[in-house]
Structures are given as structure tokens and as C-alpha cells.
Amino acid sequence: MDLIEQFKQQLKGLEISPELEETGEVIEVKDGVVKLSGLKNVENFELIEFEETGILGLVLNLEEYEIGAVVLGESRNIKEGMIAKRTKKVFSIPVGNSLLGRVIDPLGRPIDGKGEIKGEEYLPVERKGPGVIDRSPVSEPIHTGIKMVDALIPIGRGQRELIIGDRGLGKTAVAIDAIINQKKEKNRPYCIYVACGQKKSKIKRLISTLEKEGAMEYTVVVCAAADDPASFIYLAPFTGATVGEFFRDNKKDALVVYDDLTKQAWAWREISLVLRRPPGREAYPGDVFYLHSRLLERAAKLSPERGGGSLTALPIIETQAGDISGYIPTNVISITDGQIFLNSTMFKKEQKPAIDVGTSVSRVGSAAQLKAMKKVAGRLKLDLAQFQELERFSEFTEELDPQTKKTIEKGKRIRELLRQKDLDPMPFEKEVVVIFAGVNGELEDISLSNIKSFEKDLMQEIEINYKEILIDIKEKEDISEETQKKLLEAIKKIKDKYGSKGN
């Protein structure tokens, strides 16, 4: 009897808990997409693991008898009949301050050879954008350092501003200038650059530029190169948004650049067609609008109750022959809060940045400008629009009245002042000075070829003899009447110098 009791006591100490592993079998592999049978309870966007390879897959299609998944890596090692098992985990990546200055792939793994990344937390790559109640109006600017953008098409914290144009017109340069310019900003946002389907040589050049300019210390680069699998190119922008959301949800500001969403749409089309989803217009699947809208809706300025952080998005779209009526351009234009349109005609005329003021717009407008810029740039858009119309008209006639001639000459000088080299962003207070000189300086007496040297001399004069002008504008974020008088005095000094030289 004692032996039986003893045996019972031993059995009590043993806990038998059988573990069930749900497995499936690969029935088809095609262009980085696999079809599997047997995974009955698998969920959408769940990770699955292919046995013996350690490669992961991401579930995208749930059908009656099979599931479709994309391979997150090299699909050559996956063969028909291979076993895949559920991980019961939603696709998540490590996020946190430890990512700053690093280059990661869309799976959150470091690819810069600087060692492992230990994130502060893990966040799912697919997340819902904040609701209307959790948002507040966009009211603070993100200065790009590009005179034309900050004066005419201002970008606010929490805004989504599209950069659109043909290949090779400087779309990436606009975004990189914006990232580099944040180094000088008072309330500096963290930056995320998503290279989506770019050449590896271009990405390397870009990273070395950011390092040289000292911008990598507050920047994260998410890299999906052109020769990476379509699944990586599709996921890269979502990874970038997740990295930015960590800062946004922790009461900070972030700026994310998606370069470019055209290539993401191509990757999604490729995946969808292999998954046998029905093609629609231009062979894109019906959910391609949802692909971009759910990504861009994550950019927001949060309400004070939610911490007041912000995520600003600068998506880039490549057009063909300036056609903005294509399926993807029209989709993204309708999702975003404005667009910066780069024009090939202006680019050929060496007007850089080649921003077309007529078709570019910011739906946030002057709400995202500081008082100083509002005051000096108020008339600028009207002056430029009038000038462009009159310049077109003047091509067909030689006889122009004095007032029209004056407007055209003023417009030419303003346009010349707004010209800017790549990787040469300008601090906000200097932008205010230059635009004030263009609008109020009456520069018609200075020849067009001397305008850039006039701008340079004016800046030197102010930095040496009128330092208080720049300090006053920077500190007060406004331009007082007294400052305006001093500024006109400095402009007159330099103008006289050019007047004495003659034109």
C-alpha cells in the first residue's frame, strides 16, 4: 500500500503538457511566393518558418484549401514538399534610439556591419494610423532649407507632402536637403530614409553624404535595394513608418522619406499577380490604393493628450514624361496633403530646384509657417504667378508697357534668388532675409547675372555688420518693423555698390 501511495505522489510532481505544432506543406514555389496546404488556423500577416532553412515567410492570402505567403529572403532554398510551421507571431521589428545612425533591412536586421541592434521594444510593421480624435491640426513647420519650398509650399510637422516628377530631376535631393537641414533646427526631428528599390551604388553614395554632413547621428536608413526580393521592397516603407512611430508615440517628432513608392507599387503588383489576385487598371491589384493610404495615414500630428508627437511623411513618386494622370500618381496625390512637382522643362533651363510653383501646392499652407516667413512670403506666390503668365505672353509680342516690363524684370530676379544648389540648405533666418530682398528690395537696377553675387554680398554684409537682424529673426521667429528698416538699409548699401559698378 505504501508503494502505491508513493507512486501516486511521484505522478503528481510530473506535469504532462503536450505541445501541438501546427505544420503545413509547400505545394508550389514561384518568384518568391509560396502556396502551402495544412495551416488551417494561420492568421493574416503571421510569420511562418520553413524547416531546416530558418527562412521566414509572411502570410498574405487565406484561401479555403491553401494559403499564400511571401518568402522573406532567398526563395531558391525552398522546395515543394518542404514543411512550414506557424510561429504564432505577427511580423514585428525592434525599434528605439539604438537604431539612430544605423542601416537596417526591412526585417529590422542591421546591414552596416556595426554589430547587433538591441531595440527598446518590438512594434508590429502593420499598424493602424491614429484616429481623428487622436490628431491635432498641423501648425509647426519642418524647414527644408530650400527657399522655394519653405516660402511657397511649406511643410508642417505631421503633414504628408508628395515629391513628384520624372527620373533624374532631383526628387531625392529635395528630401536629402530636408534631412541635412534638420541639423540646424531648434526642435530637431529624427529622420528615417527608406531606400525602396534603389541601386546599391546610389544608396551607398547617399549614406556617405549623410555621414559627411553629420546627419547620420539622428537618421535611420531602411534599405531595400533593387536586387532584393519583391517582399523586401514591398515591406520597406512600412518598416520605415514603424521606426518613425516609435519617436512619434514617445512625444518626439520624426520625418520619414519613402524613396520611392512607385517601386513599392511595382513590387506589390508582382506579388499580387503571382498570388493570382485579380488585376485591375494598369495590371495593379484593386488594393494598391489601400496599400499607400494605410501607409501614409500613419503620418500625423498627435493631440496633446496623446503626447503631441508627430510623424511627417515625404513620399516620392516617379512619373513618366511628366504624366501625373497615371494610376499611381493620381492615387498618391489624392492621399497626401499637397505635392512638390518637379518640371523637366525648368530643369533643362537650369532652374534648380526645378519646382513648378504653378502645379505645386501645400494644403496646410501658411498654417505651417512662422510669422517672419508669413510676412515676407505673403506676396511672393502672387508675384511669381503673375510673372510666369506675363513671361509666356511676352514671348509672342515685343511691345510691352513699362509696368509689365517692371513685373517681368522683378519676377526674373526673384526666380534667380530662389535658385539653390543641391546639398546647400539655408537656415530659416537667412531664407527670410533673401526673400525679403526679392520682394521688397526693388532689384530691377541690378543685372540678372549679378543677382547671385548680390545675394552672397548681402549675406556677408549682414553677418558682419548687421548680426542682430539674424539673431532677432531666429529668436523671435518674427520680423519687426525695426528689423525690416535695418534690412532695407543693408540692401541699399549693397545695391549702391552694384549701382556704382554699373550693370
Short mmCIF file of C-alpha atoms in Angstrom, two decimals:
data_model
loop_
_atom_site.label_atom_id
_atom_site.label_comp_id
_atom_site.label_asym_id
_atom_site.label_seq_id
_atom_site.Cartn_x
_atom_site.Cartn_y
_atom_site.Cartn_z
CA MET A 1 0.00 0.00 0.00
CA ASP A 2 2.84 2.36 0.84
CA LEU A 3 4.39 1.73 -2.56
CA ILE A 4 1.15 2.66 -4.36
CA GLU A 5 0.84 5.90 -2.37
CA GLN A 6 4.48 6.72 -3.11
CA PHE A 7 3.90 6.14 -6.86
CA LYS A 8 0.84 8.46 -6.78
CA GLN A 9 2.90 11.21 -5.13
CA GLN A 10 5.57 10.90 -7.82
CA LEU A 11 2.95 11.17 -10.58
CA LYS A 12 1.60 14.39 -9.03
CA GLY A 13 5.01 16.01 -9.40
CA LEU A 14 5.11 15.26 -13.15
CA GLU A 15 3.23 17.76 -15.27
CA ILE A 16 2.38 16.35 -18.66
CA SER A 17 1.60 19.21 -21.09
CA PRO A 18 1.55 18.08 -24.70
CA GLU A 19 2.62 20.75 -27.20
CA LEU A 20 0.88 20.96 -30.54
CA GLU A 21 2.77 22.35 -33.51
CA GLU A 22 0.67 23.28 -36.49
CA THR A 23 2.54 22.49 -39.70
CA GLY A 24 1.86 22.78 -43.40
CA GLU A 25 3.46 21.65 -46.62
CA VAL A 26 4.79 23.73 -49.53
CA ILE A 27 2.82 22.81 -52.66
CA GLU A 28 4.16 25.49 -55.03
CA VAL A 29 7.09 27.97 -55.17
CA LYS A 30 7.07 30.78 -57.72
CA ASP A 31 9.04 34.10 -57.83
CA GLY A 32 9.39 34.47 -54.05
CA VAL A 33 5.76 33.47 -53.38
CA VAL A 34 4.78 30.08 -51.91
CA LYS A 35 1.47 28.24 -51.71
CA LEU A 36 1.01 25.96 -48.67
CA SER A 37 -1.57 23.46 -47.52
CA GLY A 38 -2.39 22.31 -44.00
CA LEU A 39 -2.05 25.52 -41.94
CA LYS A 40 -5.74 25.73 -41.03
CA ASN A 41 -5.63 28.28 -38.20
CA VAL A 42 -2.87 30.56 -39.51
CA GLU A 43 -3.66 34.30 -39.43
CA ASN A 44 -3.08 37.03 -41.98
CA PHE A 45 0.32 38.79 -41.64
CA GLU A 46 1.58 35.99 -39.37
CA LEU A 47 5.17 34.75 -39.74
CA ILE A 48 5.74 31.13 -40.71
CA GLU A 49 9.08 29.30 -40.58
CA PHE A 50 10.37 26.90 -43.24
CA GLU A 51 12.02 23.94 -41.54
CA GLU A 52 15.77 23.28 -41.95
CA THR A 53 16.31 26.66 -43.68
CA GLY A 54 15.50 29.15 -40.90
CA ILE A 55 13.89 31.35 -43.58
CA LEU A 56 10.66 33.11 -42.66
CA GLY A 57 7.55 33.68 -44.73
CA LEU A 58 4.75 36.23 -44.36
CA VAL A 59 1.15 35.08 -44.84
CA LEU A 60 -0.81 37.31 -47.23
CA ASN A 61 -3.54 35.10 -48.74
CA LEU A 62 -6.02 32.98 -46.79
CA GLU A 63 -7.99 30.66 -49.10
CA GLU A 64 -10.27 27.71 -48.45
CA TYR A 65 -7.77 24.89 -49.03
CA GLU A 66 -4.41 26.69 -49.18
CA ILE A 67 -2.59 29.82 -48.06
CA GLY A 68 -0.29 32.20 -49.98
CA ALA A 69 2.84 33.67 -48.38
CA VAL A 70 5.84 35.72 -49.48
CA VAL A 71 9.33 34.50 -48.65
CA LEU A 72 11.32 36.96 -46.54
CA GLY A 73 14.65 36.11 -48.08
CA GLU A 74 16.08 33.90 -50.81
CA SER A 75 13.39 31.56 -52.17
CA ARG A 76 15.81 29.27 -54.06
CA ASN A 77 16.33 27.15 -50.92
CA ILE A 78 12.62 26.43 -50.57
CA LYS A 79 11.37 23.33 -52.38
CA GLU A 80 8.00 21.68 -52.90
CA GLY A 81 7.11 19.26 -50.09
CA MET A 82 9.09 21.24 -47.51
CA ILE A 83 7.45 21.57 -44.07
CA ALA A 84 6.49 25.04 -42.76
CA LYS A 85 5.27 25.71 -39.24
CA ARG A 86 3.38 28.54 -37.53
CA THR A 87 5.28 30.92 -35.26
CA LYS A 88 2.04 32.49 -33.90
CA LYS A 89 3.81 35.88 -34.10
CA VAL A 90 2.77 38.94 -36.07
CA PHE A 91 5.63 40.41 -38.14
CA SER A 92 7.38 42.89 -35.78
CA ILE A 93 10.71 44.76 -35.75
CA PRO A 94 12.94 46.20 -32.99
CA VAL A 95 12.62 50.00 -32.58
CA GLY A 96 14.26 52.62 -30.37
CA ASN A 97 17.07 55.16 -30.10
CA SER A 98 19.63 52.40 -30.70
CA LEU A 99 18.64 52.45 -34.40
CA LEU A 100 19.91 56.02 -34.91
CA GLY A 101 22.93 56.16 -37.20
CA ARG A 102 22.29 52.60 -38.41
CA VAL A 103 21.35 50.98 -41.73
CA ILE A 104 18.77 48.20 -41.44
CA ASP A 105 16.90 45.90 -43.82
CA PRO A 106 13.04 45.71 -43.87
CA LEU A 107 13.19 42.92 -41.24
CA GLY A 108 14.92 45.29 -38.79
CA ARG A 109 18.29 43.49 -39.08
CA PRO A 110 21.49 45.61 -39.25
CA ILE A 111 23.32 45.53 -42.61
CA ASP A 112 26.05 48.11 -41.89
CA GLY A 113 28.48 45.75 -40.13
CA LYS A 114 28.34 47.73 -36.86
CA GLY A 115 27.05 44.89 -34.71
CA GLU A 116 23.71 43.80 -33.33
CA ILE A 117 20.82 46.18 -32.60
CA LYS A 118 19.01 45.84 -29.28
CA GLY A 119 15.69 47.63 -29.68
CA GLU A 120 13.88 49.20 -26.74
CA GLU A 121 10.71 47.42 -27.83
CA TYR A 122 9.19 45.46 -30.71
CA LEU A 123 6.41 47.00 -32.79
CA PRO A 124 4.31 45.33 -35.50
CA VAL A 125 5.11 46.52 -39.02
CA GLU A 126 1.41 46.79 -39.97
CA ARG A 127 -0.25 49.29 -37.62
CA LYS A 128 -3.38 51.38 -37.81
CA GLY A 129 -2.98 55.14 -38.25
CA PRO A 130 -4.24 57.37 -35.39
CA GLY A 131 -7.96 58.24 -35.44
CA VAL A 132 -9.35 61.76 -35.92
CA ILE A 133 -9.82 62.28 -32.16
CA ASP A 134 -6.15 61.44 -31.51
CA ARG A 135 -4.88 64.02 -34.02
CA SER A 136 -4.43 67.77 -33.80
CA PRO A 137 -4.08 70.35 -36.64
CA VAL A 138 -0.69 70.79 -38.29
CA SER A 139 0.74 74.09 -37.01
CA GLU A 140 4.54 73.80 -36.67
CA PRO A 141 6.87 73.90 -39.69
CA ILE A 142 9.57 71.48 -40.78
CA HIS A 143 12.13 73.68 -42.51
CA THR A 144 13.70 72.02 -45.53
CA GLY A 145 16.35 74.72 -46.04
CA ILE A 146 15.09 75.09 -49.64
CA LYS A 147 13.95 78.71 -50.11
CA MET A 148 11.27 77.87 -52.67
CA VAL A 149 9.72 75.13 -50.51
CA ASP A 150 9.76 76.96 -47.17
CA ALA A 151 8.35 80.16 -48.70
CA LEU A 152 5.79 78.81 -51.17
CA ILE A 153 4.99 75.16 -50.34
CA PRO A 154 5.55 74.96 -46.56
CA ILE A 155 5.68 71.54 -44.90
CA GLY A 156 4.25 71.15 -41.39
CA ARG A 157 5.04 68.57 -38.71
CA GLY A 158 2.57 65.74 -39.22
CA GLN A 159 1.92 66.57 -42.89
CA ARG A 160 2.22 64.26 -45.91
CA GLU A 161 3.84 66.16 -48.79
CA LEU A 162 4.40 64.30 -52.05
CA ILE A 163 7.54 64.92 -54.13
CA ILE A 164 6.69 64.03 -57.74
CA GLY A 165 8.45 64.30 -61.08
CA ASP A 166 10.33 62.46 -63.81
CA ARG A 167 13.51 60.49 -63.29
CA GLY A 168 16.70 62.48 -62.58
CA LEU A 169 15.09 65.85 -61.74
CA GLY A 170 16.35 65.99 -58.13
CA LYS A 171 13.44 64.49 -56.14
CA THR A 172 15.81 62.66 -53.77
CA ALA A 173 17.95 65.83 -53.47
CA VAL A 174 14.93 67.78 -52.10
CA ALA A 175 14.35 65.09 -49.44
CA ILE A 176 18.06 64.77 -48.53
CA ASP A 177 18.37 68.57 -48.19
CA ALA A 178 15.42 68.44 -45.78
CA ILE A 179 17.16 65.74 -43.69
CA ILE A 180 20.51 67.60 -43.64
CA ASN A 181 18.81 70.90 -42.71
CA GLN A 182 17.34 69.37 -39.52
CA LYS A 183 20.85 69.52 -38.01
CA LYS A 184 20.41 73.31 -37.57
CA GLU A 185 16.82 73.14 -36.28
CA LYS A 186 15.92 74.09 -32.71
CA ASN A 187 13.43 71.25 -32.15
CA ARG A 188 15.15 68.66 -34.35
CA PRO A 189 13.05 65.77 -35.64
CA TYR A 190 14.52 62.28 -36.01
CA CYS A 191 14.80 61.27 -39.67
CA ILE A 192 14.17 57.97 -41.45
CA TYR A 193 15.20 57.49 -45.07
CA VAL A 194 13.63 54.48 -46.81
CA ALA A 195 15.52 53.39 -49.93
CA CYS A 196 12.88 51.38 -51.73
CA GLY A 197 14.12 49.60 -54.85
CA GLN A 198 17.14 51.91 -55.37
CA LYS A 199 20.51 50.85 -56.80
CA LYS A 200 23.04 49.84 -54.15
CA SER A 201 25.58 52.34 -55.52
CA LYS A 202 23.08 55.19 -55.08
CA ILE A 203 22.25 54.10 -51.51
CA LYS A 204 25.98 53.94 -50.59
CA ARG A 205 26.58 57.44 -52.02
CA LEU A 206 23.61 58.75 -50.10
CA ILE A 207 24.72 57.23 -46.77
CA SER A 208 28.24 58.66 -47.21
CA THR A 209 26.69 62.11 -47.96
CA LEU A 210 24.63 61.93 -44.76
CA GLU A 211 27.71 60.86 -42.76
CA LYS A 212 29.82 63.65 -44.27
CA GLU A 213 27.16 66.26 -43.42
CA GLY A 214 26.83 64.91 -39.84
CA ALA A 215 23.20 63.91 -40.38
CA MET A 216 23.52 60.16 -39.68
CA GLU A 217 23.57 60.75 -35.90
CA TYR A 218 19.81 61.48 -35.97
CA THR A 219 18.91 59.36 -39.05
CA VAL A 220 17.93 55.72 -39.65
CA VAL A 221 18.28 54.25 -43.17
CA VAL A 222 15.95 51.40 -44.14
CA CYS A 223 17.37 49.72 -47.21
CA ALA A 224 15.64 47.51 -49.80
CA ALA A 225 17.88 47.52 -52.87
CA ALA A 226 16.74 46.91 -56.46
CA ASP A 227 18.10 43.32 -56.43
CA ASP A 228 16.37 42.41 -53.15
CA PRO A 229 13.25 40.19 -53.22
CA ALA A 230 9.93 41.91 -54.07
CA SER A 231 8.76 41.19 -50.49
CA PHE A 232 11.55 43.43 -49.11
CA ILE A 233 10.69 46.31 -51.47
CA TYR A 234 7.00 45.98 -50.51
CA LEU A 235 7.74 45.95 -46.76
CA ALA A 236 10.49 48.62 -46.56
CA PRO A 237 8.14 51.69 -46.34
CA PHE A 238 6.08 50.01 -43.60
CA THR A 239 9.28 49.30 -41.63
CA GLY A 240 10.27 52.99 -42.00
CA ALA A 241 6.85 54.10 -40.74
CA THR A 242 7.12 51.78 -37.71
CA VAL A 243 10.58 53.16 -36.81
CA GLY A 244 9.15 56.72 -37.05
CA GLU A 245 6.08 55.84 -34.99
CA PHE A 246 8.28 54.89 -32.02
CA PHE A 247 9.51 58.52 -31.85
CA ARG A 248 6.03 59.94 -32.58
CA ASP A 249 4.42 57.91 -29.79
CA ASN A 250 7.18 58.98 -27.37
CA LYS A 251 6.29 62.72 -27.66
CA LYS A 252 9.00 63.42 -30.25
CA ASP A 253 8.95 64.48 -33.91
CA ALA A 254 10.04 62.31 -36.84
CA LEU A 255 10.42 62.78 -40.59
CA VAL A 256 10.23 59.78 -42.94
CA VAL A 257 11.15 59.80 -46.64
CA TYR A 258 9.79 56.99 -48.87
CA ASP A 259 12.07 56.85 -51.93
CA ASP A 260 10.10 55.81 -53.88
CA LEU A 261 6.55 54.46 -53.69
CA THR A 262 6.36 53.77 -57.44
CA LYS A 263 8.78 50.88 -56.94
CA GLN A 264 6.79 49.66 -53.92
CA ALA A 265 3.66 49.59 -56.13
CA TRP A 266 5.59 47.58 -58.76
CA ALA A 267 6.70 45.08 -56.09
CA TRP A 268 3.14 44.75 -54.75
CA ARG A 269 1.82 44.24 -58.30
CA GLU A 270 4.40 41.48 -58.85
CA ILE A 271 3.49 39.72 -55.57
CA SER A 272 -0.27 40.09 -56.20
CA LEU A 273 -0.16 38.71 -59.74
CA VAL A 274 1.79 35.63 -58.56
CA LEU A 275 -0.75 35.22 -55.72
CA ARG A 276 -3.38 35.25 -58.52
CA ARG A 277 -5.20 38.31 -57.21
CA PRO A 278 -7.33 39.86 -59.97
CA PRO A 279 -5.52 42.64 -61.86
CA GLY A 280 -7.24 45.98 -62.42
CA ARG A 281 -6.12 49.21 -64.05
CA GLU A 282 -2.55 49.09 -65.43
CA ALA A 283 -2.44 45.49 -64.01
CA TYR A 284 -2.28 46.83 -60.42
CA PRO A 285 -4.43 44.91 -57.92
CA GLY A 286 -7.55 46.64 -56.60
CA ASP A 287 -5.98 47.19 -53.17
CA VAL A 288 -2.99 49.25 -54.38
CA PHE A 289 -4.76 52.43 -53.20
CA TYR A 290 -5.22 50.82 -49.77
CA LEU A 291 -1.51 49.85 -49.79
CA HIS A 292 -0.45 53.52 -49.99
CA SER A 293 -3.30 55.03 -47.96
CA ARG A 294 -2.76 52.79 -44.91
CA LEU A 295 0.95 53.63 -45.07
CA LEU A 296 0.53 57.41 -45.39
CA GLU A 297 -2.35 57.64 -42.88
CA ARG A 298 0.21 56.75 -40.21
CA ALA A 299 1.77 60.21 -40.59
CA ALA A 300 0.07 62.51 -38.08
CA LYS A 301 0.43 65.27 -35.54
CA LEU A 302 -0.88 63.75 -32.30
CA SER A 303 -3.12 65.64 -29.89
CA PRO A 304 -1.65 66.96 -26.59
CA GLU A 305 -3.49 64.15 -24.74
CA ARG A 306 -1.53 61.61 -26.81
CA GLY A 307 1.78 63.42 -26.17
CA GLY A 308 1.84 65.84 -29.12
CA GLY A 309 4.46 63.93 -31.14
CA SER A 310 4.42 63.96 -34.94
CA LEU A 311 5.38 61.85 -37.94
CA THR A 312 5.85 63.75 -41.20
CA ALA A 313 5.94 61.82 -44.48
CA LEU A 314 7.68 62.81 -47.72
CA PRO A 315 6.66 60.13 -50.25
CA ILE A 316 8.40 60.25 -53.64
CA ILE A 317 6.70 59.20 -56.89
CA GLU A 318 8.39 58.89 -60.27
CA THR A 319 6.35 59.96 -63.31
CA GLN A 320 6.93 59.21 -66.97
CA ALA A 321 7.16 62.21 -69.34
CA GLY A 322 5.57 64.45 -66.67
CA ASP A 323 2.31 62.44 -66.74
CA ILE A 324 0.67 62.95 -63.35
CA SER A 325 -2.58 61.40 -64.60
CA GLY A 326 -1.21 57.84 -64.24
CA TYR A 327 -2.83 55.43 -61.79
CA ILE A 328 -0.20 55.58 -59.01
CA PRO A 329 0.48 59.38 -59.19
CA THR A 330 -3.26 60.22 -59.00
CA ASN A 331 -3.70 57.76 -56.11
CA VAL A 332 -0.91 59.26 -54.02
CA ILE A 333 -1.85 62.88 -54.90
CA SER A 334 -5.34 62.21 -53.53
CA ILE A 335 -3.96 60.68 -50.29
CA THR A 336 -1.38 63.39 -49.49
CA ASP A 337 -1.77 67.00 -48.25
CA GLY A 338 -0.06 68.58 -51.23
CA GLN A 339 2.70 67.98 -53.75
CA ILE A 340 6.04 69.41 -54.84
CA PHE A 341 6.08 68.94 -58.62
CA LEU A 342 9.44 68.95 -60.38
CA ASN A 343 9.31 70.06 -64.01
CA SER A 344 11.70 68.73 -66.68
CA THR A 345 11.42 71.94 -68.79
CA MET A 346 12.59 74.06 -65.84
CA PHE A 347 15.36 71.55 -65.11
CA LYS A 348 16.63 71.84 -68.69
CA LYS A 349 16.66 75.64 -68.30
CA GLU A 350 18.92 75.07 -65.24
CA GLN A 351 16.31 76.41 -62.81
CA LYS A 352 17.26 74.32 -59.77
CA PRO A 353 15.47 73.09 -57.76
CA ALA A 354 13.16 72.59 -60.77
CA ILE A 355 9.97 73.12 -58.72
CA ASP A 356 6.93 74.20 -60.72
CA VAL A 357 5.19 76.74 -58.48
CA GLY A 358 2.02 76.63 -60.60
CA THR A 359 1.29 72.92 -60.03
CA SER A 360 2.92 72.55 -56.59
CA VAL A 361 0.70 73.07 -53.56
CA SER A 362 0.61 72.65 -49.79
CA ARG A 363 -2.89 72.09 -48.41
CA VAL A 364 -1.66 73.13 -44.96
CA GLY A 365 -0.33 76.43 -46.34
CA SER A 366 0.74 79.31 -44.12
CA ALA A 367 -0.54 77.45 -41.02
CA ALA A 368 2.84 75.68 -41.20
CA GLN A 369 4.87 78.89 -41.42
CA LEU A 370 6.41 81.05 -38.73
CA LYS A 371 5.33 84.73 -38.55
CA ALA A 372 8.55 86.01 -40.14
CA MET A 373 8.10 83.84 -43.25
CA LYS A 374 4.37 84.61 -43.47
CA LYS A 375 5.12 88.34 -43.55
CA VAL A 376 7.83 88.25 -46.22
CA ALA A 377 6.45 85.45 -48.43
CA GLY A 378 2.81 86.57 -48.49
CA ARG A 379 3.18 88.37 -51.82
CA LEU A 380 5.77 86.02 -53.30
CA LYS A 381 3.44 83.39 -54.78
CA LEU A 382 1.26 86.06 -56.41
CA ASP A 383 4.32 87.88 -57.81
CA LEU A 384 5.71 84.65 -59.26
CA ALA A 385 2.35 83.54 -60.72
CA GLN A 386 1.88 86.96 -62.41
CA PHE A 387 5.43 86.85 -63.72
CA GLN A 388 5.03 83.35 -65.22
CA GLU A 389 1.84 84.39 -67.05
CA LEU A 390 3.38 87.61 -68.36
CA GLU A 391 6.62 85.87 -69.36
CA ARG A 392 4.64 83.41 -71.50
CA PHE A 393 2.66 86.27 -73.03
CA SER A 394 5.82 88.33 -73.72
CA GLU A 395 7.22 85.53 -75.90
CA PHE A 396 4.64 86.42 -78.56
CA THR A 397 4.98 90.21 -78.51
CA GLU A 398 7.76 92.77 -78.44
CA GLU A 399 5.70 95.79 -77.37
CA LEU A 400 5.25 95.80 -73.60
CA ASP A 401 4.13 98.70 -71.40
CA PRO A 402 6.57 99.86 -68.65
CA GLN A 403 4.54 98.29 -65.79
CA THR A 404 4.52 94.84 -67.48
CA LYS A 405 8.26 95.14 -68.17
CA LYS A 406 8.86 96.02 -64.49
CA THR A 407 6.82 92.99 -63.31
CA ILE A 408 8.76 90.66 -65.66
CA GLU A 409 12.14 92.04 -64.58
CA LYS A 410 11.20 91.71 -60.89
CA GLY A 411 9.99 88.14 -61.44
CA LYS A 412 13.23 87.15 -63.18
CA ARG A 413 15.25 88.43 -60.22
CA ILE A 414 13.06 86.68 -57.65
CA ARG A 415 13.42 83.44 -59.63
CA GLU A 416 17.20 83.88 -59.70
CA LEU A 417 17.25 84.47 -55.91
CA LEU A 418 15.28 81.27 -55.36
CA ARG A 419 17.83 79.18 -57.26
CA GLN A 420 19.81 76.89 -54.97
CA LYS A 421 22.48 74.21 -55.29
CA ASP A 422 21.98 70.63 -54.10
CA LEU A 423 23.10 69.82 -50.55
CA ASP A 424 23.18 73.50 -49.65
CA PRO A 425 20.19 74.04 -47.33
CA MET A 426 19.80 77.53 -45.87
CA PRO A 427 18.92 78.34 -42.23
CA PHE A 428 15.43 79.78 -41.75
CA GLU A 429 16.57 83.29 -40.74
CA LYS A 430 18.73 83.62 -43.88
CA GLU A 431 15.84 82.43 -46.07
CA VAL A 432 13.69 85.25 -44.62
CA VAL A 433 16.40 87.82 -45.47
CA VAL A 434 16.79 86.62 -49.09
CA ILE A 435 13.03 86.50 -49.75
CA PHE A 436 12.53 89.93 -48.16
CA ALA A 437 15.23 91.30 -50.51
CA GLY A 438 13.49 89.74 -53.53
CA VAL A 439 10.01 91.04 -52.67
CA ASN A 440 10.87 94.48 -51.21
CA GLY A 441 14.38 95.20 -52.46
CA GLU A 442 13.47 96.70 -55.88
CA LEU A 443 16.38 94.90 -57.51
CA GLU A 444 15.46 95.83 -61.12
CA ASP A 445 18.59 98.05 -61.35
CA ILE A 446 20.90 95.08 -60.74
CA SER A 447 21.61 92.97 -63.82
CA LEU A 448 20.34 89.40 -63.77
CA SER A 449 23.88 87.96 -63.98
CA ASN A 450 24.82 89.82 -60.76
CA ILE A 451 21.86 88.65 -58.65
CA LYS A 452 23.63 85.60 -57.14
CA SER A 453 26.72 87.65 -56.23
CA PHE A 454 24.39 90.35 -54.80
CA GLU A 455 22.81 87.65 -52.57
CA LYS A 456 26.27 86.48 -51.43
CA ASP A 457 27.44 90.05 -50.68
CA LEU A 458 24.20 90.84 -48.82
CA MET A 459 24.66 87.77 -46.60
CA GLN A 460 28.28 88.74 -45.85
CA GLU A 461 27.23 92.32 -45.03
CA ILE A 462 24.51 91.13 -42.64
CA GLU A 463 26.75 88.52 -40.96
CA ILE A 464 29.49 91.13 -40.36
CA ASN A 465 27.66 94.43 -39.71
CA TYR A 466 24.02 93.52 -39.02
CA LYS A 467 24.30 90.30 -36.99
CA GLU A 468 21.38 91.44 -34.79
CA ILE A 469 18.99 91.00 -37.76
CA LEU A 470 19.62 87.23 -37.96
CA ILE A 471 19.61 86.84 -34.15
CA ASP A 472 16.32 88.77 -33.85
CA ILE A 473 14.58 86.71 -36.59
CA LYS A 474 15.86 83.41 -35.14
CA GLU A 475 14.88 84.15 -31.53
CA LYS A 476 11.52 85.88 -32.08
CA GLU A 477 10.55 83.85 -35.22
CA ASP A 478 9.11 87.17 -36.41
CA ILE A 479 10.38 90.20 -38.31
CA SER A 480 9.70 93.51 -36.58
CA GLU A 481 9.40 96.89 -38.33
CA GLU A 482 12.73 97.96 -36.85
CA THR A 483 14.41 94.82 -38.26
CA GLN A 484 12.81 95.50 -41.66
CA LYS A 485 14.24 99.04 -41.67
CA LYS A 486 17.74 97.73 -40.85
CA LEU A 487 17.35 95.12 -43.57
CA LEU A 488 16.36 97.72 -46.18
CA GLU A 489 19.38 99.77 -45.09
CA ALA A 490 21.71 96.78 -45.67
CA ILE A 491 20.07 96.04 -49.05
CA LYS A 492 20.51 99.69 -50.12
CA LYS A 493 24.22 99.56 -49.18
CA ILE A 494 24.87 96.53 -51.39
CA LYS A 495 22.63 97.88 -54.19
CA ASP A 496 24.65 101.14 -54.25
CA LYS A 497 27.82 99.11 -54.55
CA TYR A 498 26.41 97.33 -57.61
CA GLY A 499 24.97 100.60 -58.96
CA SER A 500 28.40 102.22 -58.89
CA LYS A 501 29.86 99.25 -60.78
CA GLY A 502 27.18 99.64 -63.42
CA ASN A 503 25.22 96.76 -64.95
#
